[in-house]
PDB file of C-alpha atoms in Angstrom:
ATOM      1  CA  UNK A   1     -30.075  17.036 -13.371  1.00 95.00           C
ATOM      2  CA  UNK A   2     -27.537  19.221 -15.550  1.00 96.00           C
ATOM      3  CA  UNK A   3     -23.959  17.926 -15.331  1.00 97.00           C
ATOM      4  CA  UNK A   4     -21.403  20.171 -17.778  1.00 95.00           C
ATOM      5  CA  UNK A   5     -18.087  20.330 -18.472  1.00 94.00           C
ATOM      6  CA  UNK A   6     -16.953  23.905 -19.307  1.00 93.00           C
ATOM      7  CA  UNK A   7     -14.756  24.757 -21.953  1.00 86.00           C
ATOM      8  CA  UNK A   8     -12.942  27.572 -20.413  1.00 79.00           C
ATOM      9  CA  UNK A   9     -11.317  26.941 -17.173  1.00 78.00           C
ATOM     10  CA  UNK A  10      -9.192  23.468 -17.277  1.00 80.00           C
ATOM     11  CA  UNK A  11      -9.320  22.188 -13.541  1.00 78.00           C
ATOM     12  CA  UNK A  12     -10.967  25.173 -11.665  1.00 85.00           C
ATOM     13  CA  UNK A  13     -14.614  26.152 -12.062  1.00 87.00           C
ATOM     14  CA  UNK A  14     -15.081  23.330 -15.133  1.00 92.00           C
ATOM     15  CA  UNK A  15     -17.872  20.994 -13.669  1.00 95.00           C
ATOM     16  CA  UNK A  16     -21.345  22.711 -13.779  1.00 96.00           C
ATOM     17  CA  UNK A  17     -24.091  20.680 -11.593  1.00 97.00           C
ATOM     18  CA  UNK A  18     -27.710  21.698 -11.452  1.00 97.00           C
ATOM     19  CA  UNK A  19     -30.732  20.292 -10.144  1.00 95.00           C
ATOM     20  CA  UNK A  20     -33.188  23.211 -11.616  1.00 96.00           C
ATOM     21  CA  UNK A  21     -36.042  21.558  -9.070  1.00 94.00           C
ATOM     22  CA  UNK A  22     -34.627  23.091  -6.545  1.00 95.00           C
ATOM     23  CA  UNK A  23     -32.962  25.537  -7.732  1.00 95.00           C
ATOM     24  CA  UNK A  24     -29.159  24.202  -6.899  1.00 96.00           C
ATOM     25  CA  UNK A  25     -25.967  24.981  -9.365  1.00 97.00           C
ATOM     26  CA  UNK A  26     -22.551  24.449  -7.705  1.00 97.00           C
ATOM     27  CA  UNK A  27     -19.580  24.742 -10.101  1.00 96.00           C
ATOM     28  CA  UNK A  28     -17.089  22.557  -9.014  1.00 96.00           C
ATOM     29  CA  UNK A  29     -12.975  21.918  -9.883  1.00 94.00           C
ATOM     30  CA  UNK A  30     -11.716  18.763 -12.277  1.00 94.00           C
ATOM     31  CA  UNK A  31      -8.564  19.027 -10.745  1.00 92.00           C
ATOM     32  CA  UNK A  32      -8.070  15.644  -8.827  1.00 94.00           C
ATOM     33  CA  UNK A  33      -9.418  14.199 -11.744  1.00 94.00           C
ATOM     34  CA  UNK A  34      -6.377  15.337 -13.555  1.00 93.00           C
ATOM     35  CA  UNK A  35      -4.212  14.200 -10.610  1.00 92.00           C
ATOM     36  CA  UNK A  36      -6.175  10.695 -10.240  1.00 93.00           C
ATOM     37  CA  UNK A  37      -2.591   8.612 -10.090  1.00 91.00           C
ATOM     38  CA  UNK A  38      -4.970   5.260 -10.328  1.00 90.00           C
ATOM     39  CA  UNK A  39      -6.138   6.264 -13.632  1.00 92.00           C
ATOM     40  CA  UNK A  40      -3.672   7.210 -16.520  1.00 93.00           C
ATOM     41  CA  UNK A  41      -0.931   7.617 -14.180  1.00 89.00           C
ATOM     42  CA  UNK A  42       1.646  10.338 -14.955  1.00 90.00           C
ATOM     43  CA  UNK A  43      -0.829  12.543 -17.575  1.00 90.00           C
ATOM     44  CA  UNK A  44      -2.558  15.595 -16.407  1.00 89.00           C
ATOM     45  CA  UNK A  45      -4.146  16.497 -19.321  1.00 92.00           C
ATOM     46  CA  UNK A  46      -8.023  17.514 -19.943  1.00 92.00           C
ATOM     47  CA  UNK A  47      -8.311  14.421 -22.065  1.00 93.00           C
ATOM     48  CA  UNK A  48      -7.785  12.752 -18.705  1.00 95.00           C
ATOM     49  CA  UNK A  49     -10.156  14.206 -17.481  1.00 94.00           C
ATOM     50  CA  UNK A  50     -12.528  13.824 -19.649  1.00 95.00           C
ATOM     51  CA  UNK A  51     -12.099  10.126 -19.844  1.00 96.00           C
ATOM     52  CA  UNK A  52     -11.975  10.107 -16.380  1.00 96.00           C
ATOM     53  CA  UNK A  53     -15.233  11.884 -16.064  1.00 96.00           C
ATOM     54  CA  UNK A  54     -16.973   9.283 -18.430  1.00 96.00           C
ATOM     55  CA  UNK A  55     -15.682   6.442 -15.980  1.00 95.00           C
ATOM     56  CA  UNK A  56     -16.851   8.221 -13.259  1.00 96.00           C
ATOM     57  CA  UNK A  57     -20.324   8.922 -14.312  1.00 97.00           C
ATOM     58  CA  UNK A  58     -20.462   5.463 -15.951  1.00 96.00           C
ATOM     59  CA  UNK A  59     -20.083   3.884 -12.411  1.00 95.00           C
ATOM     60  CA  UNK A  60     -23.116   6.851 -11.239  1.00 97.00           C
ATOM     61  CA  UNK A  61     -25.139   5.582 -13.926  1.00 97.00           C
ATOM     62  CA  UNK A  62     -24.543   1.842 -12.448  1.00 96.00           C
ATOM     63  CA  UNK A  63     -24.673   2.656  -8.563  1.00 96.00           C
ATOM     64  CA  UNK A  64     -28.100   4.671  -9.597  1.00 97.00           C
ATOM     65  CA  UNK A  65     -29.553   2.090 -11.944  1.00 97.00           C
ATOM     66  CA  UNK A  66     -28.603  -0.408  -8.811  1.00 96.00           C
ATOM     67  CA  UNK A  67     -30.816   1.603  -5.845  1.00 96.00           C
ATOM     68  CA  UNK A  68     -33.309  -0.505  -4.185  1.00 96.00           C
ATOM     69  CA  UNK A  69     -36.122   0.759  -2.488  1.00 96.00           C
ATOM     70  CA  UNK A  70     -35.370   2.529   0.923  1.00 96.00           C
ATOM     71  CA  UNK A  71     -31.803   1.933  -0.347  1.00 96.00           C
ATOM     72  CA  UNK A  72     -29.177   5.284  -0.258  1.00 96.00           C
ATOM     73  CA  UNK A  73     -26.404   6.132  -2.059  1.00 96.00           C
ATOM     74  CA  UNK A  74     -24.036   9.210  -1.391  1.00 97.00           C
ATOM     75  CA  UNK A  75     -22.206  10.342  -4.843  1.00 97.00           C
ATOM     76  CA  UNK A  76     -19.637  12.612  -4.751  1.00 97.00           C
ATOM     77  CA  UNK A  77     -18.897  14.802  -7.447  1.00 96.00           C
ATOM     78  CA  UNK A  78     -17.627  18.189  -5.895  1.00 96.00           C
ATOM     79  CA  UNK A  79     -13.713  16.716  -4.835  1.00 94.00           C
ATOM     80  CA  UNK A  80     -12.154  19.031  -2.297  1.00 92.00           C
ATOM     81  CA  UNK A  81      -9.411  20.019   0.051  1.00 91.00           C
ATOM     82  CA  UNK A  82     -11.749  20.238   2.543  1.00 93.00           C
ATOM     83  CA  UNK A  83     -14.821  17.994   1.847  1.00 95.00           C
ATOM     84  CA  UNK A  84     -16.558  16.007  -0.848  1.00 96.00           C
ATOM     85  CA  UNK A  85     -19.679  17.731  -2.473  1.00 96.00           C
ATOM     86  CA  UNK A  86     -22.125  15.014  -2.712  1.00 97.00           C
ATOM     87  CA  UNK A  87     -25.764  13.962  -4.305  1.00 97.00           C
ATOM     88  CA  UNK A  88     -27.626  12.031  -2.352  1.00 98.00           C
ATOM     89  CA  UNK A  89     -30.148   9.321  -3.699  1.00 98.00           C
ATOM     90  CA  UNK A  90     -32.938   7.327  -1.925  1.00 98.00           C
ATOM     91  CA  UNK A  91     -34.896   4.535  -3.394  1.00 98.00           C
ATOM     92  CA  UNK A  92     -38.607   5.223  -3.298  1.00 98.00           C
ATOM     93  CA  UNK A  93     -40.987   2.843  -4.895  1.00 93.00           C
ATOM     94  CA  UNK A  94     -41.930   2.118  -8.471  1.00 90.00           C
ATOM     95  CA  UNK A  95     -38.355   3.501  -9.391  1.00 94.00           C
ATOM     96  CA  UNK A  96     -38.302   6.931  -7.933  1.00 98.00           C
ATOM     97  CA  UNK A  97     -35.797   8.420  -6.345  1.00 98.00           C
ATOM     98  CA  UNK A  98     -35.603  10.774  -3.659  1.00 98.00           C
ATOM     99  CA  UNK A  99     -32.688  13.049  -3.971  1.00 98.00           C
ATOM    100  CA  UNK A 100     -30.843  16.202  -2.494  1.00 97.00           C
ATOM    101  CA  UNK A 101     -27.177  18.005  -2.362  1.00 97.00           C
ATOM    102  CA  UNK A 102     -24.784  18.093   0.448  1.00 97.00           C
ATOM    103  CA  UNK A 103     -21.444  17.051   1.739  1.00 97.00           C
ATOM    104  CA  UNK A 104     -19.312  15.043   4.084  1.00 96.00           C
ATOM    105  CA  UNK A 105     -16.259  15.904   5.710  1.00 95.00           C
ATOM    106  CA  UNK A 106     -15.375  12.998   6.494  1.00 93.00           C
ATOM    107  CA  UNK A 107     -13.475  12.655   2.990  1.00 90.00           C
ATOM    108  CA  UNK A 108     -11.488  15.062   1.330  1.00 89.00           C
ATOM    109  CA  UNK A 109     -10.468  15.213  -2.039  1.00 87.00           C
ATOM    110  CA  UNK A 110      -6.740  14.949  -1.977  1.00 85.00           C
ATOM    111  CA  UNK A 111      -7.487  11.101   0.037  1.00 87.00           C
ATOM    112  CA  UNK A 112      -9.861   9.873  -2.651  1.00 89.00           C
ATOM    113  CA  UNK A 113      -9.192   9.086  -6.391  1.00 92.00           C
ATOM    114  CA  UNK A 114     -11.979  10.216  -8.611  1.00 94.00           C
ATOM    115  CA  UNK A 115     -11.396   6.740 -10.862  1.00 93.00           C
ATOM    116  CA  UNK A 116     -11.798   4.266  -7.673  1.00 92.00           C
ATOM    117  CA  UNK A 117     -15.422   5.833  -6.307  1.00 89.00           C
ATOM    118  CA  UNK A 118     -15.863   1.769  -6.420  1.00 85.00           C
ATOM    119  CA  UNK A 119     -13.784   0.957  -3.753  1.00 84.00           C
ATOM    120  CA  UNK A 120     -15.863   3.161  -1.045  1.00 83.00           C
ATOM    121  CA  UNK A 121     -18.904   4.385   0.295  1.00 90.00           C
ATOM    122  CA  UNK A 122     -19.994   7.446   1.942  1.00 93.00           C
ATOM    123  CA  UNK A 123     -22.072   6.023   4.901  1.00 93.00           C
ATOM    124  CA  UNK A 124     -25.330   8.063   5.388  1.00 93.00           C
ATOM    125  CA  UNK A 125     -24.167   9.060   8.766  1.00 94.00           C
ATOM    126  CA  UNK A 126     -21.505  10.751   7.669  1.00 95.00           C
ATOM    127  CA  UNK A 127     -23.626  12.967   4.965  1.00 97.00           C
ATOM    128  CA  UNK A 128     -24.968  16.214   5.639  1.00 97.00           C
ATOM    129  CA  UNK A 129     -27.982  17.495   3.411  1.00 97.00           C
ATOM    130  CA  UNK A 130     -27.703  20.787   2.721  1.00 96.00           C
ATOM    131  CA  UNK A 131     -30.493  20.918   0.226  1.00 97.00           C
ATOM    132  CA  UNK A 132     -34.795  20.007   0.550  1.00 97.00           C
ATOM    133  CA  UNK A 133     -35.226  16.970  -1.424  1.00 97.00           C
ATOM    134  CA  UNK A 134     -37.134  16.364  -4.814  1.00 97.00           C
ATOM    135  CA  UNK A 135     -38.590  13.415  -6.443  1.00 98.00           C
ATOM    136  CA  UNK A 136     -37.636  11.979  -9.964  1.00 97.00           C
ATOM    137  CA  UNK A 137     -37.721   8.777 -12.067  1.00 97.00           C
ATOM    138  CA  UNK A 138     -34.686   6.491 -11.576  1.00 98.00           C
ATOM    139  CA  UNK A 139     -34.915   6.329 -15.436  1.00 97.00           C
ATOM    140  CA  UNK A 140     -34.317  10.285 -16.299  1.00 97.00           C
ATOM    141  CA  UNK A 141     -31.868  10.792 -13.472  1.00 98.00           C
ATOM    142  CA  UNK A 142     -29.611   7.624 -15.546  1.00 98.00           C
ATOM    143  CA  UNK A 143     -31.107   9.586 -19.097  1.00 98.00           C
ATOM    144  CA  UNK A 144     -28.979  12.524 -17.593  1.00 98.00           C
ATOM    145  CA  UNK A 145     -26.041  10.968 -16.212  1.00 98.00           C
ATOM    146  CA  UNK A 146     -26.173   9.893 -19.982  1.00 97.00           C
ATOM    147  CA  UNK A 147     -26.522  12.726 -21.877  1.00 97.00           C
ATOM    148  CA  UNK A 148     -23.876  14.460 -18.942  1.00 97.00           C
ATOM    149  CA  UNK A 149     -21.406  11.616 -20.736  1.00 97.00           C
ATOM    150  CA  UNK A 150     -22.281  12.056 -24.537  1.00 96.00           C
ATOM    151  CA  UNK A 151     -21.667  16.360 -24.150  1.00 94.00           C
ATOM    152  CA  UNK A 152     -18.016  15.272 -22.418  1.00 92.00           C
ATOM    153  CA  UNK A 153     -17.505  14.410 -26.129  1.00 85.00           C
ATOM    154  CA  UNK A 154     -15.449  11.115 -25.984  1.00 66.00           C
TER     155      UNK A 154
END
């Protein structure tokens, strides 16, 4: 997994996500990170979003590192008007993960602040895959949520 944040376009088309296993890239907007009103309320500046981006990732990282076997988890990272683009993880045994893209309409961005992905949970239901699914270590997918972090540069 290949999370970026691109220099050039503050808000729109700045979040690059790829899983190069099967062959997804989605570039997705920051902008209700900037307008998060639970995190550094009343600043809508790319530092916000870049600290709001560690935080977020931070709490992947734990959620991830957390999976137990036959256990899933629906991560959104794509926030908006209409849906939330999500990853989908599955615990398999001996720390793998099964994993795909899709979404849920069943949240939109505008209702949900990026900083409080804590406070709810995507039920599986409510997710629709639209991706095959590939295998990986729990341990490189939380190695890349890393690294994702360290190249925000904060």
């Amino acid at each position: 997994m290949i999370i970026k944040l691109l220099p050039d376009n503050f808000g729109h088309s700045d979040l690059f996500v790829e899983m190069p296993e099967i062959g997804y890239t989605k570039v997705v907007d920051t902008y209700y990170f900037a307008l998060d009103a639970f995190f550094m309320e009343n600043d809508e500046s790319r530092n916000k979003v870049i600290l709001n981006l560690k935080v977020f990732f931070e709490c992947w990282i734990d959620r991830v590192a957390n999976i137990q076997m036959d256990q899933s988890i629906i991560l959104p990272f794509d926030f908006s008007d209409e849906y939330l683009g999500c990853i989908c993880f599955t615990g398999l045994e001996e720390n793998f993960l099964e994993i795909n893209c899709g979404y849920t309409t069943s949240f939109k961005g505008s209702g949900v602040s990026p900083s409080q992905l804590n406070e709810f949970l995507i039920p599986p239901d409510e997710y629709i895959s639209e991706t095959q699914s590939f295998v990986r270590r729990k341990n490189h997918i939380i190695d890349d949520l890393a690294k994702a972090i360290r190249s925000f540069g904060c």
